[in-house]
CSV table of C-alpha atoms in Angstrom, one decimal:
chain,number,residue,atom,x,y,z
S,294,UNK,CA,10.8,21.0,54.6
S,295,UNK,CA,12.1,17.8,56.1
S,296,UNK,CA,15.4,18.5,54.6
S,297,UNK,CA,15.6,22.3,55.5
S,298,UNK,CA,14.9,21.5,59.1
S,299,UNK,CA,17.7,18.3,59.1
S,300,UNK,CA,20.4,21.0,57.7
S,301,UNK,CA,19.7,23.5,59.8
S,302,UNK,CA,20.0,21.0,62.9
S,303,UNK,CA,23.1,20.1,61.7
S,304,UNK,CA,24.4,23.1,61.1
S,305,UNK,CA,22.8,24.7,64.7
S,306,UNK,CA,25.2,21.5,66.1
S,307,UNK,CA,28.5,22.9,64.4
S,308,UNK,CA,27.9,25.9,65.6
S,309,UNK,CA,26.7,25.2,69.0
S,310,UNK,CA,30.2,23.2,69.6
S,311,UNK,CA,32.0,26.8,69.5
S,312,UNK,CA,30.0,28.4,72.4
S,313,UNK,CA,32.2,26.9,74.9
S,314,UNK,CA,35.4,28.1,73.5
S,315,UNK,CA,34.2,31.6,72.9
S,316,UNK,CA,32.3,31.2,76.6
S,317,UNK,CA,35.7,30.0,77.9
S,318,UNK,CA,38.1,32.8,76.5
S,319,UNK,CA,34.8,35.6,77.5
S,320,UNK,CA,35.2,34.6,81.4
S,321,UNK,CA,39.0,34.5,81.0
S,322,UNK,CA,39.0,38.1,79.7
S,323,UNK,CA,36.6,39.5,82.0
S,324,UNK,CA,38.0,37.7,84.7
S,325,UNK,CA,41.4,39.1,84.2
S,326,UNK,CA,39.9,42.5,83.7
S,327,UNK,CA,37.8,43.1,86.9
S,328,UNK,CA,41.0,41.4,88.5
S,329,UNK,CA,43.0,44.4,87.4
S,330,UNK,CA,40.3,46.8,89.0
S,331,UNK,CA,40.3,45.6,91.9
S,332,UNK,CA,43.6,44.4,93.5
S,333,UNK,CA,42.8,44.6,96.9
S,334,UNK,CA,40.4,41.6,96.8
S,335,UNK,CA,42.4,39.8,94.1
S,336,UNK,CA,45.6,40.0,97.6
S,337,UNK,CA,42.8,39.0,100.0
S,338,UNK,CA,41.2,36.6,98.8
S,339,UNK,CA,43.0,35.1,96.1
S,340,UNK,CA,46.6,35.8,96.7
S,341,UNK,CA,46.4,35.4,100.4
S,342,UNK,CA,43.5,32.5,100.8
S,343,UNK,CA,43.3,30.6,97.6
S,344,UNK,CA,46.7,30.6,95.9
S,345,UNK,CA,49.0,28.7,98.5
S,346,UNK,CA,46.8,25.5,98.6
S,347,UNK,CA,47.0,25.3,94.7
S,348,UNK,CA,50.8,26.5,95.0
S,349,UNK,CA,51.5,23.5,98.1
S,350,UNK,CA,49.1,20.8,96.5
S,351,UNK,CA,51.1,21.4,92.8
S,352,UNK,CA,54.2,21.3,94.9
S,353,UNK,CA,53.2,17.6,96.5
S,354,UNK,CA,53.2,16.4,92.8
S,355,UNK,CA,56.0,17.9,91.6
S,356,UNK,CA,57.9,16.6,94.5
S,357,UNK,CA,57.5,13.0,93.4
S,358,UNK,CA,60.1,13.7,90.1
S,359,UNK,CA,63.7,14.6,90.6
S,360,UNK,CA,63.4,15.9,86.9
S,361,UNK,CA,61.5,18.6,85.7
S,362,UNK,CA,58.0,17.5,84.9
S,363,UNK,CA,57.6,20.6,82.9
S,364,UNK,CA,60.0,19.9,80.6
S,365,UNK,CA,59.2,15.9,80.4
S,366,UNK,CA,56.0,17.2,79.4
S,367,UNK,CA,57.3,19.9,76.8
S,368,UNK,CA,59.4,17.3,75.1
S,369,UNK,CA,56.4,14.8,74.9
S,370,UNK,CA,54.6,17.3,73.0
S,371,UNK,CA,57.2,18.1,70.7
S,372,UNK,CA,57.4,13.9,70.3
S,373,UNK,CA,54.0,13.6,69.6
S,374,UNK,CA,52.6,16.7,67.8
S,375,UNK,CA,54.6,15.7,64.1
S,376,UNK,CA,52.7,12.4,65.1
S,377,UNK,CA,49.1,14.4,64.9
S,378,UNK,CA,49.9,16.1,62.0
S,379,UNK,CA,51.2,13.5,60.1
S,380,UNK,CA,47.7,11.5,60.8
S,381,UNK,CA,46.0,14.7,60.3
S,382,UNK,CA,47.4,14.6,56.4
S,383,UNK,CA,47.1,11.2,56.3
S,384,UNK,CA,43.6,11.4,56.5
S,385,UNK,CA,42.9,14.5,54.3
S,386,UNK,CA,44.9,12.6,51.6
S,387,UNK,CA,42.9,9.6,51.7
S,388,UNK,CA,39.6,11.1,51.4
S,389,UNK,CA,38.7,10.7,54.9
S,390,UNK,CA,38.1,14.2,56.1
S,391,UNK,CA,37.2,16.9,54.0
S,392,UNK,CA,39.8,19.4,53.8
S,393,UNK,CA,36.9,22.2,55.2
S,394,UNK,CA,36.0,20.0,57.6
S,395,UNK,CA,39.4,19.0,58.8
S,396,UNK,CA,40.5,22.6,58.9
S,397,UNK,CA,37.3,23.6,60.8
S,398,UNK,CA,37.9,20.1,63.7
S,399,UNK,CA,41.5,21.4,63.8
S,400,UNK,CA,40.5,25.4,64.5
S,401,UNK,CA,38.2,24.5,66.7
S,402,UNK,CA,40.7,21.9,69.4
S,403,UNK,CA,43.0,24.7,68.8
S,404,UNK,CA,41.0,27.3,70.1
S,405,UNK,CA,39.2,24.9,72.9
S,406,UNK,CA,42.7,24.1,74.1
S,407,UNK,CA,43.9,27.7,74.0
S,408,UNK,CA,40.6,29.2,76.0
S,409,UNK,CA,40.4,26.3,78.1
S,410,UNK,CA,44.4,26.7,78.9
S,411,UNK,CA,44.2,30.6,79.8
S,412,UNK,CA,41.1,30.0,81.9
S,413,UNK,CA,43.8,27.3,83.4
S,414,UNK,CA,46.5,29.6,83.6
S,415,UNK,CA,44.6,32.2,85.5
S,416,UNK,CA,43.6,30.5,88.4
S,417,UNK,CA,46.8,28.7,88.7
S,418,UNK,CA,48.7,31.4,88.9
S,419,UNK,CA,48.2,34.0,86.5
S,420,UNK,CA,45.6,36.2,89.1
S,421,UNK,CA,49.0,37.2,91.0
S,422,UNK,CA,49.8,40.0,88.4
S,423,UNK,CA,46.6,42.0,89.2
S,424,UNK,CA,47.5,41.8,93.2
S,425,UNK,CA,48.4,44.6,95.0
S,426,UNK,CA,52.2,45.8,94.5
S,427,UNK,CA,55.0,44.0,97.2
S,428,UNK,CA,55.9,47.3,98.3
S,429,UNK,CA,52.1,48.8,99.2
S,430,UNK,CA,52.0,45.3,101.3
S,431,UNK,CA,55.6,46.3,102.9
S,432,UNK,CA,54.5,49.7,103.9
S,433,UNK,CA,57.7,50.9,101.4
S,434,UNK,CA,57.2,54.4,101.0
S,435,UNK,CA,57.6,55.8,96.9
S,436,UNK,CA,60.5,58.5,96.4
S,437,UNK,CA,62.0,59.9,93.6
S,438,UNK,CA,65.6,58.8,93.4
S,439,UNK,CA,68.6,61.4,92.1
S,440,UNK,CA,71.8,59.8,90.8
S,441,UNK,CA,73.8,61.2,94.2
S,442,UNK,CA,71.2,58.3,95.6
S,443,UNK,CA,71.4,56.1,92.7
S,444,UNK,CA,75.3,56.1,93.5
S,445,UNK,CA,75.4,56.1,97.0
S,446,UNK,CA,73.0,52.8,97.0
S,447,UNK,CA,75.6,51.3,93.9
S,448,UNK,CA,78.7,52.1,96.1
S,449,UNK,CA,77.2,50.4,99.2
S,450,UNK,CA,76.4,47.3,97.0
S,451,UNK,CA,79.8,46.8,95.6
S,452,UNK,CA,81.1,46.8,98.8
S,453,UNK,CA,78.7,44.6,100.1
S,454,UNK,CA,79.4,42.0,97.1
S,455,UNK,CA,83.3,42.2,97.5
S,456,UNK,CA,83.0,41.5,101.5
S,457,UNK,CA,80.2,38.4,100.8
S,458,UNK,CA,82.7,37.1,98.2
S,459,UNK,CA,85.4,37.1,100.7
S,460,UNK,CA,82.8,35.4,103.1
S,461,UNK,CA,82.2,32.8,100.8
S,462,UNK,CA,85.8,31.8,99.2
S,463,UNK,CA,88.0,30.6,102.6
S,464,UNK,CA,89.2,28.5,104.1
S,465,UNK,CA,88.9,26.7,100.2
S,466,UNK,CA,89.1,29.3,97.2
S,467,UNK,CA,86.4,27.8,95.1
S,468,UNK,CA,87.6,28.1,91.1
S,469,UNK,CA,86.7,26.6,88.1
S,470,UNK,CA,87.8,27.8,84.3
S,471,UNK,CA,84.6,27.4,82.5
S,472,UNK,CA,83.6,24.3,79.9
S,473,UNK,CA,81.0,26.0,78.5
S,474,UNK,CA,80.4,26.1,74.6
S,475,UNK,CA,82.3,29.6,74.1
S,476,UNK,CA,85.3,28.0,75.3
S,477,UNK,CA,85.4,25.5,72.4
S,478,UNK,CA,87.3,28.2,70.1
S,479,UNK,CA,91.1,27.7,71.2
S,480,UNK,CA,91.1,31.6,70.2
S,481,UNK,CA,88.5,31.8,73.0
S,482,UNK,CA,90.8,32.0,77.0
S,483,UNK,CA,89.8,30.2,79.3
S,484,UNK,CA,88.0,32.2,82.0
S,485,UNK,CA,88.2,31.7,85.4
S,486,UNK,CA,85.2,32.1,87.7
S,487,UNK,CA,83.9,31.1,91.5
S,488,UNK,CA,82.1,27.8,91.8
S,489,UNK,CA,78.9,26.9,94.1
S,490,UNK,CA,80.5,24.9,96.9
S,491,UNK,CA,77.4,23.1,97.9
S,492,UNK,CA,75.1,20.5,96.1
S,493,UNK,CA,72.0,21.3,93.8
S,494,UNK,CA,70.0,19.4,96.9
S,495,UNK,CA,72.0,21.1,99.9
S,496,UNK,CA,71.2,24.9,97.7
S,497,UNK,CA,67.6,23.8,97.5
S,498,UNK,CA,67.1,23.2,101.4
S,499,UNK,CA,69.1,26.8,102.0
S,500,UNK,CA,66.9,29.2,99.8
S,501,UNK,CA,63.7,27.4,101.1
S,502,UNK,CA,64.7,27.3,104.3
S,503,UNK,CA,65.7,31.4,103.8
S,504,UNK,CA,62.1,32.1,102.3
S,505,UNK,CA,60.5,30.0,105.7
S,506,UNK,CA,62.3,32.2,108.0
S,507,UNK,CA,61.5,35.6,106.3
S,508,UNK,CA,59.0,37.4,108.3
S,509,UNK,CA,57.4,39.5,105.1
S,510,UNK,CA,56.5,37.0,103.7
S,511,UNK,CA,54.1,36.0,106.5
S,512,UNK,CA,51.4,34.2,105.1
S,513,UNK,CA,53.3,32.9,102.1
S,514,UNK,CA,56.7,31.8,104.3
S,515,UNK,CA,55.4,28.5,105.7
S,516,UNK,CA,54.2,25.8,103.9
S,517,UNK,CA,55.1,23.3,101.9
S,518,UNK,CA,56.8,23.9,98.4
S,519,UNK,CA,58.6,21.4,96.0
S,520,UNK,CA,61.9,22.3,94.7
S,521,UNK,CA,63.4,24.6,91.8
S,522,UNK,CA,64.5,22.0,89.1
S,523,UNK,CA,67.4,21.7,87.2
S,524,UNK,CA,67.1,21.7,83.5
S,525,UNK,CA,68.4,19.1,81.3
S,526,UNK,CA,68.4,20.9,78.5
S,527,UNK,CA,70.1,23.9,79.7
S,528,UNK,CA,72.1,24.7,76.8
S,529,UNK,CA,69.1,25.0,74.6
S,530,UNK,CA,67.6,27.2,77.3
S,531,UNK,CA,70.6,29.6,77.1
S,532,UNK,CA,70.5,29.9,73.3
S,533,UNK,CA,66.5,31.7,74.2
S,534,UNK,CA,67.9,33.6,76.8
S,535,UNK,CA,66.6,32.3,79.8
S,536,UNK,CA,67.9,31.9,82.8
S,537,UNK,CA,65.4,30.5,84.6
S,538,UNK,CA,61.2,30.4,83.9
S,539,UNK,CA,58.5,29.2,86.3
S,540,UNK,CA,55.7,26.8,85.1
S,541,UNK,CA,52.3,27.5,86.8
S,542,UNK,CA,50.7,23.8,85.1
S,543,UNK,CA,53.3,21.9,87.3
S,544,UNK,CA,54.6,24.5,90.2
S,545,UNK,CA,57.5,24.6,89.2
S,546,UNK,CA,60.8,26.7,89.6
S,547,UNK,CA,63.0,25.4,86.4
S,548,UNK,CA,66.6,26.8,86.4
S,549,UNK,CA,69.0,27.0,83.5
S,550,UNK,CA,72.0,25.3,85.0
S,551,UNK,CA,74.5,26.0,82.5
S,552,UNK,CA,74.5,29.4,83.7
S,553,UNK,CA,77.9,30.7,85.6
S,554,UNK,CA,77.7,29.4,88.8
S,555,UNK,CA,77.3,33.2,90.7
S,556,UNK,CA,74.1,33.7,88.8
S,557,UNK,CA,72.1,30.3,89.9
S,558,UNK,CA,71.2,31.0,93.5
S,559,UNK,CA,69.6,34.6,92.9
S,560,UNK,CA,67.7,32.8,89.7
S,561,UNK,CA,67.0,29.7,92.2
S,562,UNK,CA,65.6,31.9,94.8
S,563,UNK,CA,64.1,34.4,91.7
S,564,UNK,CA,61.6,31.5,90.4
S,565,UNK,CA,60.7,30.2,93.8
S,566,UNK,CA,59.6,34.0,94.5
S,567,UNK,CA,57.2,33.8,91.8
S,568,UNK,CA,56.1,30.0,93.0
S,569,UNK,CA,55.3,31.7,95.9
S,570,UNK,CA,52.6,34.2,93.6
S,571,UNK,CA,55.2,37.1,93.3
S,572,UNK,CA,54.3,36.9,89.7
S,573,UNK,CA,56.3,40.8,88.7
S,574,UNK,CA,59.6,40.7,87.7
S,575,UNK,CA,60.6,43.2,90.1
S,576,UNK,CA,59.3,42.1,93.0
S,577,UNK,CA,61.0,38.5,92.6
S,578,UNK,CA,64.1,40.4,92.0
S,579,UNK,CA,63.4,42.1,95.2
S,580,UNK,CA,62.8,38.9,97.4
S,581,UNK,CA,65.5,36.9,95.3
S,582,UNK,CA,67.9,39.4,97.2
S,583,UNK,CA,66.1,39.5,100.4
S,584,UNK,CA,66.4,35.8,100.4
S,585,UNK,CA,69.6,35.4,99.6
S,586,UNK,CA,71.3,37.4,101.6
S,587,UNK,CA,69.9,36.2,104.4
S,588,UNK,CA,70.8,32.5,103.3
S,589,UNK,CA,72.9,30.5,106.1
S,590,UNK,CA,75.3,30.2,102.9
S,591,UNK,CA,77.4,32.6,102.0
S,592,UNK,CA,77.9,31.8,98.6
S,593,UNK,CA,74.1,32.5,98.0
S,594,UNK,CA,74.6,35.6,100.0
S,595,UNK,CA,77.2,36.8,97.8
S,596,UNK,CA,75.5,35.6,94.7
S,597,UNK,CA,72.5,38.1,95.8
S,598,UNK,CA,74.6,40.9,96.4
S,599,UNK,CA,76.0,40.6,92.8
S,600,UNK,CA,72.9,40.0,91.2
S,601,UNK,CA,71.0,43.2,92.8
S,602,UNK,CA,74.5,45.0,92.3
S,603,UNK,CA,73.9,43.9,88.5
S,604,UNK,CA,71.0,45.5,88.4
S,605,UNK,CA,71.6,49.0,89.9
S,606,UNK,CA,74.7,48.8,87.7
S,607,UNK,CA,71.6,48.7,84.4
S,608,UNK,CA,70.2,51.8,85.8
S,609,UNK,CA,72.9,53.7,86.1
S,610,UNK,CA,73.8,53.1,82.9
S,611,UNK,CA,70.4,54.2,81.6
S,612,UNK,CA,70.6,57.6,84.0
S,613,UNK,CA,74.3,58.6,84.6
S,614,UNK,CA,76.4,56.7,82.2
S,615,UNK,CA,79.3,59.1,82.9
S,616,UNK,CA,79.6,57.5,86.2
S,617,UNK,CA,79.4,53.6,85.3
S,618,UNK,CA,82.7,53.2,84.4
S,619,UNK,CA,84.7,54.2,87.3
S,620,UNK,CA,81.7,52.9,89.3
S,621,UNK,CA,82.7,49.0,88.4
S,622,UNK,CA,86.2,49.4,88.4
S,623,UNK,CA,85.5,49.4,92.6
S,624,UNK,CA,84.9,45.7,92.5
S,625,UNK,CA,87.2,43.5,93.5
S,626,UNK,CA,89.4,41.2,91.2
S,627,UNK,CA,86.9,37.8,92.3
S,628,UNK,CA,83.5,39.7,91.3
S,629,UNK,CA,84.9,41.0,88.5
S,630,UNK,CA,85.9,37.9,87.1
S,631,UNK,CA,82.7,36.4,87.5
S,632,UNK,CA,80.8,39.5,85.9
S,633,UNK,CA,83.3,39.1,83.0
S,634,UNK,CA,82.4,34.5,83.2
S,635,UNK,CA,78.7,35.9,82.9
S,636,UNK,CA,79.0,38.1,79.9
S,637,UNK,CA,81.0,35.9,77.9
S,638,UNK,CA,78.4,33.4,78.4
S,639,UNK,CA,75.6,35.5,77.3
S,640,UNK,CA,77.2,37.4,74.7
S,641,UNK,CA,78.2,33.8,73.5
S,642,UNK,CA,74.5,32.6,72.7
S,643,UNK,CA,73.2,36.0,72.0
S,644,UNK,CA,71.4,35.4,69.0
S,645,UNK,CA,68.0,35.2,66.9
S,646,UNK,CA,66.0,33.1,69.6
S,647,UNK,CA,67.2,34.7,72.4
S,648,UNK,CA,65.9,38.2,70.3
S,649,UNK,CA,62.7,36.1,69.6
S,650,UNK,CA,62.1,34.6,73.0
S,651,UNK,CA,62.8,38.5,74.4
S,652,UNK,CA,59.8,39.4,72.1
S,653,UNK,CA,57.6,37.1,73.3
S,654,UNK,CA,58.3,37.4,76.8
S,655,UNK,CA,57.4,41.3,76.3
S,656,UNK,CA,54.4,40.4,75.2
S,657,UNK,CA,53.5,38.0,77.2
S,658,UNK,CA,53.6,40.4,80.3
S,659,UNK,CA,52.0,43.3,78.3
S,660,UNK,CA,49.0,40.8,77.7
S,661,UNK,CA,49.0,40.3,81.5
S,662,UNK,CA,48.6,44.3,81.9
S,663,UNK,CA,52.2,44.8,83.2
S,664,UNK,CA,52.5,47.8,81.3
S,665,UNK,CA,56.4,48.2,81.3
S,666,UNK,CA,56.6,44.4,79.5
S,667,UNK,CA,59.8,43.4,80.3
């Protein structure tokens, strides 16, 4: 009897370490689906009240590293985890854990970590996907768009992009033939693209300074927030794909600087849109452009016009390819050279992990209910 009652305390204590796990991922689930049903409160009082402190108080600390701390962290892990599992074998070959019992430890920190994390994740940051859409809050009215629209709204961009690259090139035409990998091949020319004429610091102070002085932002355009970060390991970033990725742990906006230059002020002002809780693609696309063109420089006003101009361009495509064609040839020589800077550089490390890393990314916003993915 004595024995029946010591086993099943023991085996009551195993299983009692689970329930806060299981509790943990439960709250994180439900959380996220009453979040989804009811948007309005998630704007007010998350969004609105609650968000910006964590967003300003994440920013304090991330302001006292010039480096990303996201990254530092990221490559600690990497660093240590072989470490782990190295002692983790260690021990199972010498007898010292049980291989059940070493499997069972290893689940279980796995799945603390991981319920613990998303419970984490959501009131970071995550929340701002089930807030009500950027252009119910902006009053924008919904309207079915032909492609006489489409290329009306495409026309007026490319002319808008060719006039804010003319802005931003005198009295000095800023030009640089690019170093980047894809160059390396002496079959490869050299391509010649526009160059961001101010300093990773000076850039900074710009976009913030635009997103302080935009008035729909309102409640979310003063405050304190640290800077995007350049990232060291850029080339590795471009191999996945990314051009830029915002990390809610540390606050930070994390830019792929290895990018062509006429992409990194939209992406700058792209991940500092989402540290502001503008967690949908679209709608940091949106403010990215907002922001930019409205920058007191006008090489990040002309990077914002080709970026959006990009991206109309990708719909087209999809609805009226007939008209792409003679649609693009209306940019001007400068633009076009940097759209053709851009997609050497992606075609270049178009590959398995940037496939792989698109994957995950789609999934990753479907398991945050954004039903289009990516």
């Amino acid at each position: 009897m004595q024995f029946t009652n010591y086993v099943r305390s023991k085996l009551n204590n195993k299983l009692s370490l689970w329930i806060v796990p299981l509790l943990f991922f439960v709250i994180a689930i439900f959380l996220q689906l009453i979040a989804s049903n009811y948007p309005s409160l998630v704007e007010k009082y998350y969004h609105q009240s609650i968000y910006p402190y964590i967003a300003q108080f994440l920013s304090l600390v991330n302001k006292l590293a010039w480096f990303s701390l996201a990254e530092f962290i990221l490559l600690a892990i990497l660093i240590t985890l072989p470490s782990w599992l190295f002692w983790q074998i260690r021990k199972f070959y010498l007898k010292k854990s049980p291989a059940k019992e070493l499997i069972l430890s290893s689940l279980w920190k796995l799945s603390t970590l991981t319920s613990t994390g998303l419970l984490f994740f959501l009131f970071l940051w995550g929340l701002n996907y089930q807030k009500q859409p950027l252009a119910q809050n902006l009053s924008l009215p919904s309207r079915k768009v032909d492609t006489k629209d489409l290329l009306e709204v495409c026309q007026a961009f490319i002319e808008a992009t060719n006039e804010s690259y003319r802005e931003a090139t005198p009295p000095t035409f800023y030009l640089a033939s690019t170093d980047k990998a894809f160059n390396n091949n002496s079959l490869t020319p050299k391509i010649t693209h526009s160059q961001i004429p101010i300093t990773w610091q000076k850039l900074n102070e710009n976009i913030e300074r635009s997103f302080q002085k935009e008035p729909s932002l309102n409640y979310l355009a003063k405050g304190s927030y640290g800077p995007a970060k350049p990232v060291y390991f850029s080339t590795l970033m471009s191999r996945f794909g990314i051009s830029g990725i915002f990390i809610p742990l540390t606050g930070e906006p994390n830019v792929n600087v290895a990018q062509v230059d006429c992409s990194i002020p939209f992406t700058l002002a792209h991940e500092k849109a989402h540290q502001r809780g503008f967690a949908l693609e679209d709608e940091a696309n949106f403010l990215a452009l907002l922001i930019c063109i409205k920058s007191e420089d006008s090489y990040s006003r002309y990077s914002g016009y080709l970026m959006a101009t990009i991206h109309l361009l990708n719909t087209l495509y999809l609805v009226a390819p007939e008209h792409y064609q003679s649609t693009i040839e209306k940019f001007n020589t400068g633009p076009r050279a940097d759209l053709k800077a851009m997609s050497h550089f992606w075609n270049y490390y178009s590959g398995t992990l940037s496939k792989v890393s698109e994957k995950v990314n789609h999934s990753y916003l479907k398991a945050n209910r954004v039903q289009s993915g990516i």
